[in-house]
Amino acid sequence: MDLAIARQEGFTSKRSSDTSGAVSKRKPLVVIGVLTRFGRKNNRDAIRKAWMGSGETLKKMEKEKGVVSRFVIGRSADREDNLDRSIDDENRQTNDFIILDQVEAPGELPKKVKMFFALAADKWDADFYAKVNDDVYVNIDALGATLSSHLDKPRVYIGCMKSGLVFSEPSHKWYEPDWWKFGDKKSYFRHASGEMYVISGALAKFISINRSLLRTYAHDDVSAGSWFIGLDVKHVDEGKFCCSSWSTGAICSGV
């Protein structure tokens, strides 16, 4: 049923309107998922203090700016151990987590990103969805201004676009088990850097509906890029999303 509806809509984002064409209910501009891990509470507290807010400040940003921000984390392999309990305790105090029903492990990051987009699209009907690392500072006002300029694009993928070598040696830090699929030159297709990128609501809906079919590669940013490579998607190479080089008007910065 969901697939039939999505096909009818063409995976396009539509704002709720009344008969006069005015927006009757404000939808979030963007849902930001901050990918975090166990033992990173200091990072999370720094983000809450720097740009995400907490408590009433978090709610105010959602209401006034249409920006929903949540930390995203999985579960310990040893369910309900001290790691799980520490996250549950923190979430009871802050109420700013999306806790996924999957094991939290470095090798599971691509699946974690896929599940974030799928679950976020199921819960919030937003114009955009963003993935951010938990060591990145985000300029919320600059992000909002940039995304507002892309509301006219039904299917858009925005980030600091890059490519790179595919490493076939198992001992290499960035080893890609499926290296042979990328051709003789062993180069990844163009994709957004994993520090921060944004997709439109239509693409998040696509991921949600097809989550069981979309495969993942060794890296989350490559995996996300692969999901859109065969779709009619506008790729936007936006320098403001290059978090490693802070400049005037930049949207993000690695810290």
PDB file of C-alpha atoms in Angstrom:
ATOM      1  CA  MET A   1       0.000   0.000   0.000  1.00  0.00           C
ATOM      2  CA  ASP A   2       2.823   2.409   0.900  1.00  0.00           C
ATOM      3  CA  LEU A   3       4.615   1.588  -2.334  1.00  0.00           C
ATOM      4  CA  ALA A   4       1.472   2.170  -4.388  1.00  0.00           C
ATOM      5  CA  ILE A   5       0.914   5.558  -2.749  1.00  0.00           C
ATOM      6  CA  ALA A   6       4.557   6.525  -3.272  1.00  0.00           C
ATOM      7  CA  ARG A   7       4.404   5.536  -6.929  1.00  0.00           C
ATOM      8  CA  GLN A   8       1.298   7.651  -7.389  1.00  0.00           C
ATOM      9  CA  GLU A   9       3.030  10.629  -5.770  1.00  0.00           C
ATOM     10  CA  GLY A  10       6.240  10.014  -7.684  1.00  0.00           C
ATOM     11  CA  PHE A  11       8.217  10.136  -4.421  1.00  0.00           C
ATOM     12  CA  THR A  12       7.695  13.885  -4.289  1.00  0.00           C
ATOM     13  CA  SER A  13       7.441  16.005  -1.176  1.00  0.00           C
ATOM     14  CA  LYS A  14       4.122  17.771  -0.718  1.00  0.00           C
ATOM     15  CA  ARG A  15       3.216  20.325   1.947  1.00  0.00           C
ATOM     16  CA  SER A  16      -0.186  20.097   3.606  1.00  0.00           C
ATOM     17  CA  SER A  17      -2.462  22.815   2.181  1.00  0.00           C
ATOM     18  CA  ASP A  18      -6.014  23.944   2.623  1.00  0.00           C
ATOM     19  CA  THR A  19      -8.381  24.652  -0.288  1.00  0.00           C
ATOM     20  CA  SER A  20      -6.938  28.136  -0.750  1.00  0.00           C
ATOM     21  CA  GLY A  21      -3.442  26.731  -1.186  1.00  0.00           C
ATOM     22  CA  ALA A  22      -2.142  28.014   2.164  1.00  0.00           C
ATOM     23  CA  VAL A  23      -0.123  25.730   4.381  1.00  0.00           C
ATOM     24  CA  SER A  24      -2.537  24.482   7.053  1.00  0.00           C
ATOM     25  CA  LYS A  25      -0.055  22.657   9.248  1.00  0.00           C
ATOM     26  CA  ARG A  26       3.602  23.474   9.482  1.00  0.00           C
ATOM     27  CA  LYS A  27       5.833  20.495   8.873  1.00  0.00           C
ATOM     28  CA  PRO A  28       9.438  20.297  10.048  1.00  0.00           C
ATOM     29  CA  LEU A  29      11.943  21.791   7.663  1.00  0.00           C
ATOM     30  CA  VAL A  30      14.557  19.203   8.594  1.00  0.00           C
ATOM     31  CA  VAL A  31      15.059  16.264  10.932  1.00  0.00           C
ATOM     32  CA  ILE A  32      18.712  15.964  11.956  1.00  0.00           C
ATOM     33  CA  GLY A  33      20.078  12.633  13.114  1.00  0.00           C
ATOM     34  CA  VAL A  34      23.328  12.969  15.055  1.00  0.00           C
ATOM     35  CA  LEU A  35      25.009   9.575  14.831  1.00  0.00           C
ATOM     36  CA  THR A  36      26.620   8.795  18.179  1.00  0.00           C
ATOM     37  CA  ARG A  37      28.141   5.850  20.070  1.00  0.00           C
ATOM     38  CA  PHE A  38      28.611   4.520  23.573  1.00  0.00           C
ATOM     39  CA  GLY A  39      31.140   6.464  25.631  1.00  0.00           C
ATOM     40  CA  ARG A  40      30.509   9.733  23.772  1.00  0.00           C
ATOM     41  CA  LYS A  41      28.416  11.590  26.342  1.00  0.00           C
ATOM     42  CA  ASN A  42      30.936  14.457  26.453  1.00  0.00           C
ATOM     43  CA  ASN A  43      30.449  14.940  22.712  1.00  0.00           C
ATOM     44  CA  ARG A  44      26.681  14.892  23.090  1.00  0.00           C
ATOM     45  CA  ASP A  45      26.758  17.404  25.934  1.00  0.00           C
ATOM     46  CA  ALA A  46      29.006  19.667  23.850  1.00  0.00           C
ATOM     47  CA  ILE A  47      26.540  19.491  20.946  1.00  0.00           C
ATOM     48  CA  ARG A  48      23.592  20.236  23.227  1.00  0.00           C
ATOM     49  CA  LYS A  49      25.410  23.270  24.535  1.00  0.00           C
ATOM     50  CA  ALA A  50      26.732  24.490  21.180  1.00  0.00           C
ATOM     51  CA  TRP A  51      23.848  24.184  18.717  1.00  0.00           C
ATOM     52  CA  MET A  52      21.251  21.503  19.432  1.00  0.00           C
ATOM     53  CA  GLY A  53      19.913  22.696  22.740  1.00  0.00           C
ATOM     54  CA  SER A  54      18.038  20.651  25.315  1.00  0.00           C
ATOM     55  CA  GLY A  55      14.733  20.742  27.160  1.00  0.00           C
ATOM     56  CA  GLU A  56      12.736  23.859  26.303  1.00  0.00           C
ATOM     57  CA  THR A  57      15.470  25.142  23.976  1.00  0.00           C
ATOM     58  CA  LEU A  58      15.212  21.973  21.895  1.00  0.00           C
ATOM     59  CA  LYS A  59      11.424  22.283  21.720  1.00  0.00           C
ATOM     60  CA  LYS A  60      11.681  25.977  20.819  1.00  0.00           C
ATOM     61  CA  MET A  61      13.970  25.197  17.875  1.00  0.00           C
ATOM     62  CA  GLU A  62      11.469  22.626  16.642  1.00  0.00           C
ATOM     63  CA  LYS A  63       8.535  25.031  16.931  1.00  0.00           C
ATOM     64  CA  GLU A  64      10.126  28.259  15.703  1.00  0.00           C
ATOM     65  CA  LYS A  65      12.701  27.031  13.174  1.00  0.00           C
ATOM     66  CA  GLY A  66      11.221  23.695  12.149  1.00  0.00           C
ATOM     67  CA  VAL A  67      14.453  21.889  13.062  1.00  0.00           C
ATOM     68  CA  VAL A  68      14.131  18.546  14.855  1.00  0.00           C
ATOM     69  CA  SER A  69      17.401  17.136  16.226  1.00  0.00           C
ATOM     70  CA  ARG A  70      17.953  13.740  17.799  1.00  0.00           C
ATOM     71  CA  PHE A  71      20.937  11.589  18.719  1.00  0.00           C
ATOM     72  CA  VAL A  72      20.868   8.183  17.021  1.00  0.00           C
ATOM     73  CA  ILE A  73      22.322   5.095  18.661  1.00  0.00           C
ATOM     74  CA  GLY A  74      21.857   1.324  18.627  1.00  0.00           C
ATOM     75  CA  ARG A  75      21.794  -1.246  21.402  1.00  0.00           C
ATOM     76  CA  SER A  76      24.618  -3.117  23.086  1.00  0.00           C
ATOM     77  CA  ALA A  77      25.356  -6.645  21.878  1.00  0.00           C
ATOM     78  CA  ASP A  78      24.754  -7.648  25.515  1.00  0.00           C
ATOM     79  CA  ARG A  79      21.244  -6.264  25.796  1.00  0.00           C
ATOM     80  CA  GLU A  80      20.319  -4.343  28.942  1.00  0.00           C
ATOM     81  CA  ASP A  81      23.908  -4.145  30.181  1.00  0.00           C
ATOM     82  CA  ASN A  82      25.529  -1.032  31.664  1.00  0.00           C
ATOM     83  CA  LEU A  83      25.961   0.527  28.218  1.00  0.00           C
ATOM     84  CA  ASP A  84      22.267   0.244  27.413  1.00  0.00           C
ATOM     85  CA  ARG A  85      21.244   1.399  30.872  1.00  0.00           C
ATOM     86  CA  SER A  86      23.474   4.474  30.675  1.00  0.00           C
ATOM     87  CA  ILE A  87      21.811   5.540  27.389  1.00  0.00           C
ATOM     88  CA  ASP A  88      18.344   4.869  28.788  1.00  0.00           C
ATOM     89  CA  ASP A  89      19.156   6.957  31.860  1.00  0.00           C
ATOM     90  CA  GLU A  90      20.510   9.791  29.723  1.00  0.00           C
ATOM     91  CA  ASN A  91      17.462   9.693  27.467  1.00  0.00           C
ATOM     92  CA  ARG A  92      15.096   9.856  30.432  1.00  0.00           C
ATOM     93  CA  GLN A  93      16.770  13.114  31.377  1.00  0.00           C
ATOM     94  CA  THR A  94      17.076  14.636  27.899  1.00  0.00           C
ATOM     95  CA  ASN A  95      14.436  12.903  25.727  1.00  0.00           C
ATOM     96  CA  ASP A  96      16.541  13.538  22.620  1.00  0.00           C
ATOM     97  CA  PHE A  97      17.452  10.053  21.346  1.00  0.00           C
ATOM     98  CA  ILE A  98      16.328   7.723  18.595  1.00  0.00           C
ATOM     99  CA  ILE A  99      17.338   4.298  19.909  1.00  0.00           C
ATOM    100  CA  LEU A 100      17.520   1.727  17.120  1.00  0.00           C
ATOM    101  CA  ASP A 101      16.788  -1.954  17.553  1.00  0.00           C
ATOM    102  CA  GLN A 102      20.142  -3.042  16.181  1.00  0.00           C
ATOM    103  CA  VAL A 103      23.610  -3.673  17.575  1.00  0.00           C
ATOM    104  CA  GLU A 104      25.777  -0.584  18.052  1.00  0.00           C
ATOM    105  CA  ALA A 105      29.086  -1.431  16.362  1.00  0.00           C
ATOM    106  CA  PRO A 106      31.470   0.351  13.946  1.00  0.00           C
ATOM    107  CA  GLY A 107      30.781  -2.143  11.175  1.00  0.00           C
ATOM    108  CA  GLU A 108      27.040  -1.530  11.438  1.00  0.00           C
ATOM    109  CA  LEU A 109      27.190   2.225  10.743  1.00  0.00           C
ATOM    110  CA  PRO A 110      25.850   2.030   7.157  1.00  0.00           C
ATOM    111  CA  LYS A 111      22.821   0.032   8.352  1.00  0.00           C
ATOM    112  CA  LYS A 112      22.421   2.467  11.229  1.00  0.00           C
ATOM    113  CA  VAL A 113      22.207   5.400   8.806  1.00  0.00           C
ATOM    114  CA  LYS A 114      19.677   3.551   6.659  1.00  0.00           C
ATOM    115  CA  MET A 115      17.493   2.786   9.671  1.00  0.00           C
ATOM    116  CA  PHE A 116      17.680   6.387  10.882  1.00  0.00           C
ATOM    117  CA  PHE A 117      16.372   7.738   7.571  1.00  0.00           C
ATOM    118  CA  ALA A 118      13.665   5.061   7.417  1.00  0.00           C
ATOM    119  CA  LEU A 119      12.414   5.543  10.974  1.00  0.00           C
ATOM    120  CA  ALA A 120      12.668   9.337  10.834  1.00  0.00           C
ATOM    121  CA  ALA A 121      10.602   9.385   7.633  1.00  0.00           C
ATOM    122  CA  ASP A 122       8.019   7.181   9.333  1.00  0.00           C
ATOM    123  CA  LYS A 123       7.794   9.450  12.391  1.00  0.00           C
ATOM    124  CA  TRP A 124       8.162  12.957  10.934  1.00  0.00           C
ATOM    125  CA  ASP A 125       6.823  14.327   7.645  1.00  0.00           C
ATOM    126  CA  ALA A 126       9.693  16.731   7.021  1.00  0.00           C
ATOM    127  CA  ASP A 127      10.979  18.506   3.931  1.00  0.00           C
ATOM    128  CA  PHE A 128      14.530  17.263   4.538  1.00  0.00           C
ATOM    129  CA  TYR A 129      16.482  14.764   6.635  1.00  0.00           C
ATOM    130  CA  ALA A 130      20.132  15.231   7.628  1.00  0.00           C
ATOM    131  CA  LYS A 131      22.819  12.881   8.861  1.00  0.00           C
ATOM    132  CA  VAL A 132      25.513  14.425  11.092  1.00  0.00           C
ATOM    133  CA  ASN A 133      28.441  12.972  13.031  1.00  0.00           C
ATOM    134  CA  ASP A 134      28.693  13.666  16.757  1.00  0.00           C
ATOM    135  CA  ASP A 135      31.901  15.663  16.372  1.00  0.00           C
ATOM    136  CA  VAL A 136      30.433  18.260  14.016  1.00  0.00           C
ATOM    137  CA  TYR A 137      29.229  21.785  14.834  1.00  0.00           C
ATOM    138  CA  VAL A 138      26.167  22.864  12.835  1.00  0.00           C
ATOM    139  CA  ASN A 139      25.154  26.444  12.048  1.00  0.00           C
ATOM    140  CA  ILE A 140      21.377  26.013  12.268  1.00  0.00           C
ATOM    141  CA  ASP A 141      20.508  29.391  10.702  1.00  0.00           C
ATOM    142  CA  ALA A 142      22.820  28.818   7.738  1.00  0.00           C
ATOM    143  CA  LEU A 143      21.424  25.303   7.315  1.00  0.00           C
ATOM    144  CA  GLY A 144      17.853  26.572   7.324  1.00  0.00           C
ATOM    145  CA  ALA A 145      18.597  29.292   4.776  1.00  0.00           C
ATOM    146  CA  THR A 146      20.334  26.856   2.419  1.00  0.00           C
ATOM    147  CA  LEU A 147      17.632  24.199   2.639  1.00  0.00           C
ATOM    148  CA  SER A 148      14.886  26.758   2.058  1.00  0.00           C
ATOM    149  CA  SER A 149      16.487  27.538  -1.292  1.00  0.00           C
ATOM    150  CA  HIS A 150      16.064  23.895  -2.351  1.00  0.00           C
ATOM    151  CA  LEU A 151      12.393  23.423  -1.433  1.00  0.00           C
ATOM    152  CA  ASP A 152      11.492  23.546  -5.124  1.00  0.00           C
ATOM    153  CA  LYS A 153      13.472  20.380  -5.863  1.00  0.00           C
ATOM    154  CA  PRO A 154      11.403  17.212  -5.294  1.00  0.00           C
ATOM    155  CA  ARG A 155      14.348  14.809  -5.009  1.00  0.00           C
ATOM    156  CA  VAL A 156      17.629  16.351  -3.876  1.00  0.00           C
ATOM    157  CA  TYR A 157      20.839  15.041  -2.267  1.00  0.00           C
ATOM    158  CA  ILE A 158      23.008  17.823  -0.804  1.00  0.00           C
ATOM    159  CA  GLY A 159      26.509  17.634   0.599  1.00  0.00           C
ATOM    160  CA  CYS A 160      30.231  18.037   0.088  1.00  0.00           C
ATOM    161  CA  MET A 161      30.515  15.712  -2.898  1.00  0.00           C
ATOM    162  CA  LYS A 162      33.620  13.595  -3.322  1.00  0.00           C
ATOM    163  CA  SER A 163      34.929  10.375  -4.798  1.00  0.00           C
ATOM    164  CA  GLY A 164      37.890   8.256  -3.771  1.00  0.00           C
ATOM    165  CA  LEU A 165      39.861   5.071  -4.133  1.00  0.00           C
ATOM    166  CA  VAL A 166      38.370   1.676  -3.370  1.00  0.00           C
ATOM    167  CA  PHE A 167      40.766  -0.349  -1.230  1.00  0.00           C
ATOM    168  CA  SER A 168      40.885  -4.086  -1.858  1.00  0.00           C
ATOM    169  CA  GLU A 169      43.475  -5.007   0.771  1.00  0.00           C
ATOM    170  CA  PRO A 170      41.809  -6.537   3.887  1.00  0.00           C
ATOM    171  CA  SER A 171      44.467  -4.994   6.130  1.00  0.00           C
ATOM    172  CA  HIS A 172      43.673  -1.439   5.004  1.00  0.00           C
ATOM    173  CA  LYS A 173      41.701   0.842   7.333  1.00  0.00           C
ATOM    174  CA  TRP A 174      39.141   1.637   4.607  1.00  0.00           C
ATOM    175  CA  TYR A 175      38.891  -1.900   3.173  1.00  0.00           C
ATOM    176  CA  GLU A 176      35.880  -2.455   0.905  1.00  0.00           C
ATOM    177  CA  PRO A 177      34.810  -6.140   0.777  1.00  0.00           C
ATOM    178  CA  ASP A 178      32.857  -5.469  -2.430  1.00  0.00           C
ATOM    179  CA  TRP A 179      35.805  -3.741  -4.138  1.00  0.00           C
ATOM    180  CA  TRP A 180      35.425  -5.833  -7.301  1.00  0.00           C
ATOM    181  CA  LYS A 181      32.030  -4.246  -8.053  1.00  0.00           C
ATOM    182  CA  PHE A 182      33.572  -0.830  -8.658  1.00  0.00           C
ATOM    183  CA  GLY A 183      35.430  -1.645 -11.871  1.00  0.00           C
ATOM    184  CA  ASP A 184      39.066  -1.902 -12.880  1.00  0.00           C
ATOM    185  CA  LYS A 185      39.954   1.628 -11.803  1.00  0.00           C
ATOM    186  CA  LYS A 186      38.638   0.944  -8.282  1.00  0.00           C
ATOM    187  CA  SER A 187      37.080   4.349  -7.746  1.00  0.00           C
ATOM    188  CA  TYR A 188      33.872   5.104  -5.872  1.00  0.00           C
ATOM    189  CA  PHE A 189      31.070   7.003  -7.590  1.00  0.00           C
ATOM    190  CA  ARG A 190      30.431  10.581  -6.497  1.00  0.00           C
ATOM    191  CA  HIS A 191      28.814  10.794  -3.058  1.00  0.00           C
ATOM    192  CA  ALA A 192      28.476  13.238  -0.171  1.00  0.00           C
ATOM    193  CA  SER A 193      31.060  13.258   2.612  1.00  0.00           C
ATOM    194  CA  GLY A 194      29.778  11.401   5.657  1.00  0.00           C
ATOM    195  CA  GLU A 195      30.374  14.196   8.167  1.00  0.00           C
ATOM    196  CA  MET A 196      27.094  15.816   7.166  1.00  0.00           C
ATOM    197  CA  TYR A 197      24.670  15.567   4.264  1.00  0.00           C
ATOM    198  CA  VAL A 198      20.978  16.134   3.579  1.00  0.00           C
ATOM    199  CA  ILE A 199      18.344  14.334   1.535  1.00  0.00           C
ATOM    200  CA  SER A 200      14.840  15.473   0.643  1.00  0.00           C
ATOM    201  CA  GLY A 201      11.760  13.956   2.204  1.00  0.00           C
ATOM    202  CA  ALA A 202      10.968  12.027  -0.977  1.00  0.00           C
ATOM    203  CA  LEU A 203      14.296  10.186  -0.770  1.00  0.00           C
ATOM    204  CA  ALA A 204      13.834   9.400   2.913  1.00  0.00           C
ATOM    205  CA  LYS A 205      10.428   7.964   2.021  1.00  0.00           C
ATOM    206  CA  PHE A 206      12.088   5.888  -0.710  1.00  0.00           C
ATOM    207  CA  ILE A 207      14.580   4.505   1.827  1.00  0.00           C
ATOM    208  CA  SER A 208      11.798   3.726   4.287  1.00  0.00           C
ATOM    209  CA  ILE A 209       9.764   1.778   1.759  1.00  0.00           C
ATOM    210  CA  ASN A 210      12.770  -0.080   0.309  1.00  0.00           C
ATOM    211  CA  ARG A 211      14.845  -0.531   3.477  1.00  0.00           C
ATOM    212  CA  SER A 212      14.908  -4.317   3.143  1.00  0.00           C
ATOM    213  CA  LEU A 213      16.202  -4.142  -0.448  1.00  0.00           C
ATOM    214  CA  LEU A 214      18.817  -1.389  -0.203  1.00  0.00           C
ATOM    215  CA  ARG A 215      22.232  -2.914   0.366  1.00  0.00           C
ATOM    216  CA  THR A 216      25.081  -1.321   2.257  1.00  0.00           C
ATOM    217  CA  TYR A 217      28.816  -1.134   1.599  1.00  0.00           C
ATOM    218  CA  ALA A 218      31.722  -0.748   4.007  1.00  0.00           C
ATOM    219  CA  HIS A 219      31.138   2.987   4.532  1.00  0.00           C
ATOM    220  CA  ASP A 220      27.941   4.850   5.339  1.00  0.00           C
ATOM    221  CA  ASP A 221      28.553   7.746   2.937  1.00  0.00           C
ATOM    222  CA  VAL A 222      29.229   5.404  -0.005  1.00  0.00           C
ATOM    223  CA  SER A 223      26.155   3.365   0.924  1.00  0.00           C
ATOM    224  CA  ALA A 224      23.911   6.430   0.917  1.00  0.00           C
ATOM    225  CA  GLY A 225      25.305   7.546  -2.428  1.00  0.00           C
ATOM    226  CA  SER A 226      24.629   4.120  -3.911  1.00  0.00           C
ATOM    227  CA  TRP A 227      20.929   4.313  -3.040  1.00  0.00           C
ATOM    228  CA  PHE A 228      20.463   7.394  -5.221  1.00  0.00           C
ATOM    229  CA  ILE A 229      22.828   6.685  -8.122  1.00  0.00           C
ATOM    230  CA  GLY A 230      20.107   5.067 -10.243  1.00  0.00           C
ATOM    231  CA  LEU A 231      17.301   7.479  -9.344  1.00  0.00           C
ATOM    232  CA  ASP A 232      16.231  10.770 -10.869  1.00  0.00           C
ATOM    233  CA  VAL A 233      17.914  12.768  -8.101  1.00  0.00           C
ATOM    234  CA  LYS A 234      19.492  16.216  -8.156  1.00  0.00           C
ATOM    235  CA  HIS A 235      23.007  15.982  -6.672  1.00  0.00           C
ATOM    236  CA  VAL A 236      24.051  19.317  -5.166  1.00  0.00           C
ATOM    237  CA  ASP A 237      27.762  19.769  -4.439  1.00  0.00           C
ATOM    238  CA  GLU A 238      27.555  22.418  -1.728  1.00  0.00           C
ATOM    239  CA  GLY A 239      30.846  23.708  -0.325  1.00  0.00           C
ATOM    240  CA  LYS A 240      29.100  24.898   2.831  1.00  0.00           C
ATOM    241  CA  PHE A 241      28.792  21.222   3.801  1.00  0.00           C
ATOM    242  CA  CYS A 242      32.571  20.638   3.653  1.00  0.00           C
ATOM    243  CA  CYS A 243      32.979  20.455   7.424  1.00  0.00           C
ATOM    244  CA  SER A 244      36.778  20.204   7.387  1.00  0.00           C
ATOM    245  CA  SER A 245      37.150  23.792   6.101  1.00  0.00           C
ATOM    246  CA  TRP A 246      35.275  26.411   8.118  1.00  0.00           C
ATOM    247  CA  SER A 247      34.530  29.603   6.194  1.00  0.00           C
ATOM    248  CA  THR A 248      32.070  32.479   6.247  1.00  0.00           C
ATOM    249  CA  GLY A 249      28.565  31.141   5.723  1.00  0.00           C
ATOM    250  CA  ALA A 250      29.634  27.547   6.361  1.00  0.00           C
ATOM    251  CA  ILE A 251      26.980  25.162   7.638  1.00  0.00           C
ATOM    252  CA  CYS A 252      29.216  22.755   9.550  1.00  0.00           C
ATOM    253  CA  SER A 253      32.643  22.393  11.102  1.00  0.00           C
ATOM    254  CA  GLY A 254      34.478  19.411  12.529  1.00  0.00           C
ATOM    255  CA  VAL A 255      35.447  19.873  16.189  1.00  0.00           C
TER     256      VAL A 255
END
